[in-house]
Short mmCIF file of C-alpha atoms and ligand atoms in Angstrom, two decimals:
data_model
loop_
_atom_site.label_atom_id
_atom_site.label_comp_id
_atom_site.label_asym_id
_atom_site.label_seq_id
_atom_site.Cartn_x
_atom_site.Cartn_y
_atom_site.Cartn_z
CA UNK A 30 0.00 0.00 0.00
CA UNK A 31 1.52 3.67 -0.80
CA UNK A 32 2.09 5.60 1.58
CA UNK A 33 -0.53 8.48 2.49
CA UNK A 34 0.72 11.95 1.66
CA UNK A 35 -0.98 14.86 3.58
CA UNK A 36 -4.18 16.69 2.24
CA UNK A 37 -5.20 19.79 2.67
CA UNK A 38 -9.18 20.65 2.64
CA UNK A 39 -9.78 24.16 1.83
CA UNK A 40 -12.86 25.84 1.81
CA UNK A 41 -15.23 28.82 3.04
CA UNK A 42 -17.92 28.67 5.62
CA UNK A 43 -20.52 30.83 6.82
CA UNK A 44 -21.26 30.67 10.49
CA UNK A 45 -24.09 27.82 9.85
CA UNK A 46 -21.30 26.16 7.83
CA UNK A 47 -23.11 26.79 4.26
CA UNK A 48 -20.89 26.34 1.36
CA UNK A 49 -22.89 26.36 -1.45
CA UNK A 50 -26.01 27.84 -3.10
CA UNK A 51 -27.99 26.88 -5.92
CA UNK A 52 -25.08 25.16 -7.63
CA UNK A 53 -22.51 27.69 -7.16
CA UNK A 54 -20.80 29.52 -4.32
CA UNK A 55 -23.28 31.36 -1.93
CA UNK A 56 -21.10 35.17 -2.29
CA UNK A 57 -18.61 36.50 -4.78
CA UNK A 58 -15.43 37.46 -2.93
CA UNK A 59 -13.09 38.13 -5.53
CA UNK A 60 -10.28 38.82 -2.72
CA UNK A 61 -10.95 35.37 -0.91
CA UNK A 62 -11.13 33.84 -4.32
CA UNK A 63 -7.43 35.08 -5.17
CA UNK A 64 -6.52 33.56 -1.72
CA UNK A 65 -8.16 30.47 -3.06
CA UNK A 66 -6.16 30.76 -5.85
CA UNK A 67 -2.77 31.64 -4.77
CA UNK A 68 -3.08 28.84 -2.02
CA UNK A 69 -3.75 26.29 -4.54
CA UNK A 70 -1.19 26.98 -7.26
CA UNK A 71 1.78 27.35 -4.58
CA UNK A 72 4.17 30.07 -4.77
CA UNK A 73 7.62 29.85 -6.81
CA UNK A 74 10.72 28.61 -4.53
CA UNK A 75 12.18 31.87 -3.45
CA UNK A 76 15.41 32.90 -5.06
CA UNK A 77 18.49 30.67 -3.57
CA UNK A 78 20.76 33.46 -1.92
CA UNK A 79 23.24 35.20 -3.97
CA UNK A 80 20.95 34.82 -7.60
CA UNK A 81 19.72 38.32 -8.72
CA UNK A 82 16.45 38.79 -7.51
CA UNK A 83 14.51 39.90 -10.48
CA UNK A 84 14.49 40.25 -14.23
CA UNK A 85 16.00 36.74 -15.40
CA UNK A 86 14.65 34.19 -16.34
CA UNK A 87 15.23 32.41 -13.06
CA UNK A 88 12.65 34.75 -11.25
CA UNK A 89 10.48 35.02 -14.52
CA UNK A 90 10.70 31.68 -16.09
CA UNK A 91 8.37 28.49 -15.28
CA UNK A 92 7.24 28.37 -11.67
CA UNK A 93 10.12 26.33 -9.74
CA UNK A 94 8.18 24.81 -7.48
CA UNK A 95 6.27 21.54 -7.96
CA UNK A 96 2.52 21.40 -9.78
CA UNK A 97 0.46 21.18 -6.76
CA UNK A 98 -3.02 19.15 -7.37
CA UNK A 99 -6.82 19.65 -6.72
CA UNK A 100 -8.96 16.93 -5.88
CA UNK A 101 -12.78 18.19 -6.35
CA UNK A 102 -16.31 16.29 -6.81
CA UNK A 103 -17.61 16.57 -10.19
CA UNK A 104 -20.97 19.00 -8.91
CA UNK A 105 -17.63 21.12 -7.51
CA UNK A 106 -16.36 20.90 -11.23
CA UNK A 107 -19.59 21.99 -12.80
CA UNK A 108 -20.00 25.15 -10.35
CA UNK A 109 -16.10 26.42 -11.76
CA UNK A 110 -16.50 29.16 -14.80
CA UNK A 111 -15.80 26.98 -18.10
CA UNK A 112 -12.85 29.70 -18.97
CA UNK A 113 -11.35 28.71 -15.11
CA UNK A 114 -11.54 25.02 -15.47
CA UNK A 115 -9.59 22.92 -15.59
CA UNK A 116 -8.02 25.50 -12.81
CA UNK A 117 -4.44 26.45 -14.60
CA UNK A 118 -1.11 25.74 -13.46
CA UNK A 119 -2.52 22.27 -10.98
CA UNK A 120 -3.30 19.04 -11.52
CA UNK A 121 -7.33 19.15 -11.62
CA UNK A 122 -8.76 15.45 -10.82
CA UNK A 123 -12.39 15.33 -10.57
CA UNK A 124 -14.50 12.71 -9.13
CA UNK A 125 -17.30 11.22 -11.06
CA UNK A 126 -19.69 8.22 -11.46
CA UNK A 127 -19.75 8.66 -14.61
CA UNK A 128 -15.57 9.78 -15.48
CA UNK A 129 -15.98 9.34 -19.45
CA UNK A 130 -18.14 12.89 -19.18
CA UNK A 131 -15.97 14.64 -17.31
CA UNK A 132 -12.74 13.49 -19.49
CA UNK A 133 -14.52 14.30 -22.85
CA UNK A 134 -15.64 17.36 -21.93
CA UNK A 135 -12.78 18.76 -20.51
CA UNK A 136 -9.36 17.02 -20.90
CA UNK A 137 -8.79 16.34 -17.91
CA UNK A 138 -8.58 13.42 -15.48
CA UNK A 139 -11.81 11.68 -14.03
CA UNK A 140 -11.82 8.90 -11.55
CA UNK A 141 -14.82 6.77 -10.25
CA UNK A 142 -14.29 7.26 -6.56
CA UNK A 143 -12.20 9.69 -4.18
CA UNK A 144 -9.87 7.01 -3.38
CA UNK A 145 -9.22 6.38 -6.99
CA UNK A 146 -8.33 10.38 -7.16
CA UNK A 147 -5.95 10.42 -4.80
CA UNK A 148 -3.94 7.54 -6.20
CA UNK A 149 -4.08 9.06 -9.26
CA UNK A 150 -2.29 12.11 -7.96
CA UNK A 151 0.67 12.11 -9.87
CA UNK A 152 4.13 11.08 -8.06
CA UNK A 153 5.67 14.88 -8.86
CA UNK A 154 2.61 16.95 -7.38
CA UNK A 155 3.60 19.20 -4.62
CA UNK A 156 0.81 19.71 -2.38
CA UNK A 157 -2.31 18.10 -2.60
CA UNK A 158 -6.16 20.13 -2.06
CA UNK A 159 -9.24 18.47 -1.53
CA UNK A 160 -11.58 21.64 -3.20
CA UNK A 161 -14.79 20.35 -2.47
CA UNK A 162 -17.86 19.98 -2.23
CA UNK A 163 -19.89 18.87 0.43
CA UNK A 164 -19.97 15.23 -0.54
CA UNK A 165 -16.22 14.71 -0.82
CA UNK A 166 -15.52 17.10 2.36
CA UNK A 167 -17.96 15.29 4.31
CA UNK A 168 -16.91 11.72 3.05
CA UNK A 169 -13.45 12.44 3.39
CA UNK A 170 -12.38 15.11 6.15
CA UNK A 171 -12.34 12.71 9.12
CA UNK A 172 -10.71 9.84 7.51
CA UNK A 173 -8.18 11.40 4.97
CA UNK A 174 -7.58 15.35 5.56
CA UNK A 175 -5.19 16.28 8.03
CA UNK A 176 -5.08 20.18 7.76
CA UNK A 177 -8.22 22.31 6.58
CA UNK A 178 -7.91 26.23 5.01
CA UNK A 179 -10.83 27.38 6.76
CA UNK A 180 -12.43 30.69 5.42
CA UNK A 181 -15.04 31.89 8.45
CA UNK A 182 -17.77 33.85 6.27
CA UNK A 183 -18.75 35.79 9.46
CA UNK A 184 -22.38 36.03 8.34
CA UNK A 185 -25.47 33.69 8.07
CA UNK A 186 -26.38 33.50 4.17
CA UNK A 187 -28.92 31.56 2.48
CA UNK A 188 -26.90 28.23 1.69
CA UNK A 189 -28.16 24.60 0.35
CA UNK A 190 -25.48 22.91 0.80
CA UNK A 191 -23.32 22.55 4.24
CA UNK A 192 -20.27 21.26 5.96
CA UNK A 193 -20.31 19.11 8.54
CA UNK A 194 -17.97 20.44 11.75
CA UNK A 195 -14.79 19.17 11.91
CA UNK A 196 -14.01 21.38 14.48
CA UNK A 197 -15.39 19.18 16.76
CA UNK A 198 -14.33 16.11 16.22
CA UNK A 199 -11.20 14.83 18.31
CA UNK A 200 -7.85 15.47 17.64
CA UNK A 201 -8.80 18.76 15.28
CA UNK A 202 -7.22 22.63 16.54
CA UNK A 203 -6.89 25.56 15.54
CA UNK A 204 -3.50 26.76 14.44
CA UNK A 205 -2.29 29.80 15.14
CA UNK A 206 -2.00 32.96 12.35
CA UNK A 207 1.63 32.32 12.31
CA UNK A 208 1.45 29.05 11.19
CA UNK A 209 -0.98 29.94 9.03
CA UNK A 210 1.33 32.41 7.04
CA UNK A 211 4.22 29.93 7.59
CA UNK A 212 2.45 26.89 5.70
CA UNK A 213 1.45 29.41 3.04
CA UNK A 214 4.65 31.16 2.90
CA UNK A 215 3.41 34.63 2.60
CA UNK A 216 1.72 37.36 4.69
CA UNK A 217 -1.83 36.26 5.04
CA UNK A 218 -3.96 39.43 6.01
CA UNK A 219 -4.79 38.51 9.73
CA UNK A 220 -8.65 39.45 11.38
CA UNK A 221 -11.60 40.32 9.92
CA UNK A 222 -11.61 41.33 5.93
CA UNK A 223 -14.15 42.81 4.70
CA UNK A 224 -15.43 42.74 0.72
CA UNK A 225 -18.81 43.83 -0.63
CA UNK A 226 -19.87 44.10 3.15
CA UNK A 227 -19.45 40.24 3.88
CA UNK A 228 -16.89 39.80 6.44
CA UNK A 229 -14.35 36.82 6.87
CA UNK A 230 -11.48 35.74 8.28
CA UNK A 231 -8.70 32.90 7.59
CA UNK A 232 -8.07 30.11 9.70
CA UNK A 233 -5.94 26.86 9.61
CA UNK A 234 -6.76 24.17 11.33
CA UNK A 235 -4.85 20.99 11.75
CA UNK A 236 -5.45 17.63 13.20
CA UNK A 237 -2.71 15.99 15.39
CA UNK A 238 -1.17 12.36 15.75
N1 FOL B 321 -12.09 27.66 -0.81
C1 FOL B 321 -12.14 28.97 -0.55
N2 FOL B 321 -11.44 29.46 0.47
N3 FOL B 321 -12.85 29.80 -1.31
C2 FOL B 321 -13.54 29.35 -2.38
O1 FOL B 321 -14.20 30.15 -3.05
C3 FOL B 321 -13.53 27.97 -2.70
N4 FOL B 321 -14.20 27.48 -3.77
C4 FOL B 321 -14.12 26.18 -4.02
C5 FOL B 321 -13.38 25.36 -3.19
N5 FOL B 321 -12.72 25.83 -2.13
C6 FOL B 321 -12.77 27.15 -1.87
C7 FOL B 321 -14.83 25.60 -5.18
N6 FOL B 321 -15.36 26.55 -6.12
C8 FOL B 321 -13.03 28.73 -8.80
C9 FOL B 321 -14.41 28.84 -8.82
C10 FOL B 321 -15.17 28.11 -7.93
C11 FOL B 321 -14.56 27.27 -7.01
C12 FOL B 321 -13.19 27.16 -7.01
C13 FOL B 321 -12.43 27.90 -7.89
C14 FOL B 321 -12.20 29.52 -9.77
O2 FOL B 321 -12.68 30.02 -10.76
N7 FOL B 321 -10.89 29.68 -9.46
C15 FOL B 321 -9.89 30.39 -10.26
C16 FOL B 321 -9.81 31.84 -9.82
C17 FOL B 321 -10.31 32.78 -10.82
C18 FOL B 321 -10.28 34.22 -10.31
O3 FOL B 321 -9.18 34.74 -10.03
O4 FOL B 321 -11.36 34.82 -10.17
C19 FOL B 321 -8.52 29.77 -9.97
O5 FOL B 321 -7.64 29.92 -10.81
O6 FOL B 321 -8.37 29.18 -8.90
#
C-alpha cells in the first residue's frame, strides 16, 4: 500500500457552515477567491541566496516549485466558470460516477471514486487540495484530511449545501496565524476582511497524531 501523503481541505464557511447555493458559491469574494487561488497553485521557490532577484529568467521563467493538485467532486467541477476550469497551473482530478463525461468534456482526469483520485495524484505533485464539495468534504475530512484552510464567512447566508464540523471532532485545533502564514509562505492578512460588506477571516486548522 503507498504511503498516504498529507491533504489539505480548503474551503469557506458561513457561520451555519453553508458552502454552497444553488449550484454555485453562496457570495462572490473576488479577494478570498485570489486567496483560493494563490493557495492552490503554490508560490515559486524563493530565489536561492546570492541569484539576482529579479528580471532573469530564473525569477520570470516556469514556476520552480512543484505542480500542486486539486482533488474536487464533479458537482464542484460543474460550479467552476468553463474559462477557469480545468483551474491552470494544478493538476485538476475530478471525481465522477460517470468519469468518461468529465474526461470528454474537458481534458482532464476523471476517476470513479475519491480514493481512486488520490492515487491518481501524480508522483511529482507538490501539495495536494481536496476543493470540495460537500460530498467529498464530508466523506473524506475525518478519515483522509489532516489540515483544513478554513475561510469563516462571518455572516449567516442563504446556503443549500453545508459542511459538517470538523471542528469538533477529536484530535482537530486551531493553528495559530503564524502558522498559518508559515504553511502558506506569505503574509496572510490577519482578522476580519471585509469585501462587498461580507466579512471573513482565515483560519488553519490541523489535526494531530
Ligand atoms: N475555498 C475557498 N477558500 N474559497 C472558495 O471560493 C472555494 N471554492 C471552491 C473550493 N474551495 C474554496 C470551489 N469553487 C473557482 C471557482 C469556484 C470554485 C473554485 C475555484 C475559480 O474560478 N478559481 C480560479 C480563480 C479565478 C479568479 O481569479 O477569479 C482559480 O484559478 O483558482
Amino acid at each position: 500500500k503507498p504511503t498516504r501523503r498529507p491533504l489539505t481541505a480548503i474551503v469557506a464557511a458561513t457561520l451555519d457552515n453553508g458552502i454552497g447555493r444553488e449550484g454555485g458559491l453562496p457570495w462572490r469574494l473576488p479577494g478570498e477567491m485570489k486567496y483560493f487561488a494563490r493557495v492552490t497553485t503554490g508560490e515559486p521557490a524563493a530565489p536561492v541566496t546570492g541569484e539576482p532577484a529579479t528580471g532573469t529568467a530564473a525569477t520570470t521563467g516556469p514556476r520552480a516549485h512543484a505542480r500542486n493538485a486539486v482533488v474536487m467532486g464533479r458537482r464542484t467541477w460543474d460550479g467552476i466558470p468553463a474559462k477557469f476550469r480545468p483551474l491552470r497551473e494544478r493538476y485538476n482530478l475530478v471525481v465522477s460516477r460517470t468519469p468518461g463525461a468529465v474526461e470528454a468534456a474537458a481534458l482532464t482526469s476523471a476517476y470513479a471514486s475519491f480514493e481512486d483520485a488520490l492515487a491518481g495524484v501524480p508522483d511529482d505533485a507538490g501539495r495536494v487540495f481536496l476543493i470540495g464539495g460537500a460530498t467529498l468534504y464530508n466523506a473524506a475530512l475525518p478519515q483522509h484530511v489532516d489540515r483544513v484552510l478554513l475561510t469563516r464567512v462571518l455572516e449567516r447566508l442563504p446556503c443549500d449545501v453545508f459542511l459538517s464540523d470538523f471542528t469538533a471532532l477529536p484530535g482537530w485545533r486551531q493553528a495559530s496565524h503564524d502558522e498559518l502564514k508559515e504553511w502558506v509562505g506569505w503574509d496572510v492578512p490577519e482578522g476580519e476582511v471585509e469585501e462587498k460588506g461580507i466579512r471573513y477571516r482565515y483560519e488553519m486548522w490541523v489535526k494531530d497524531g
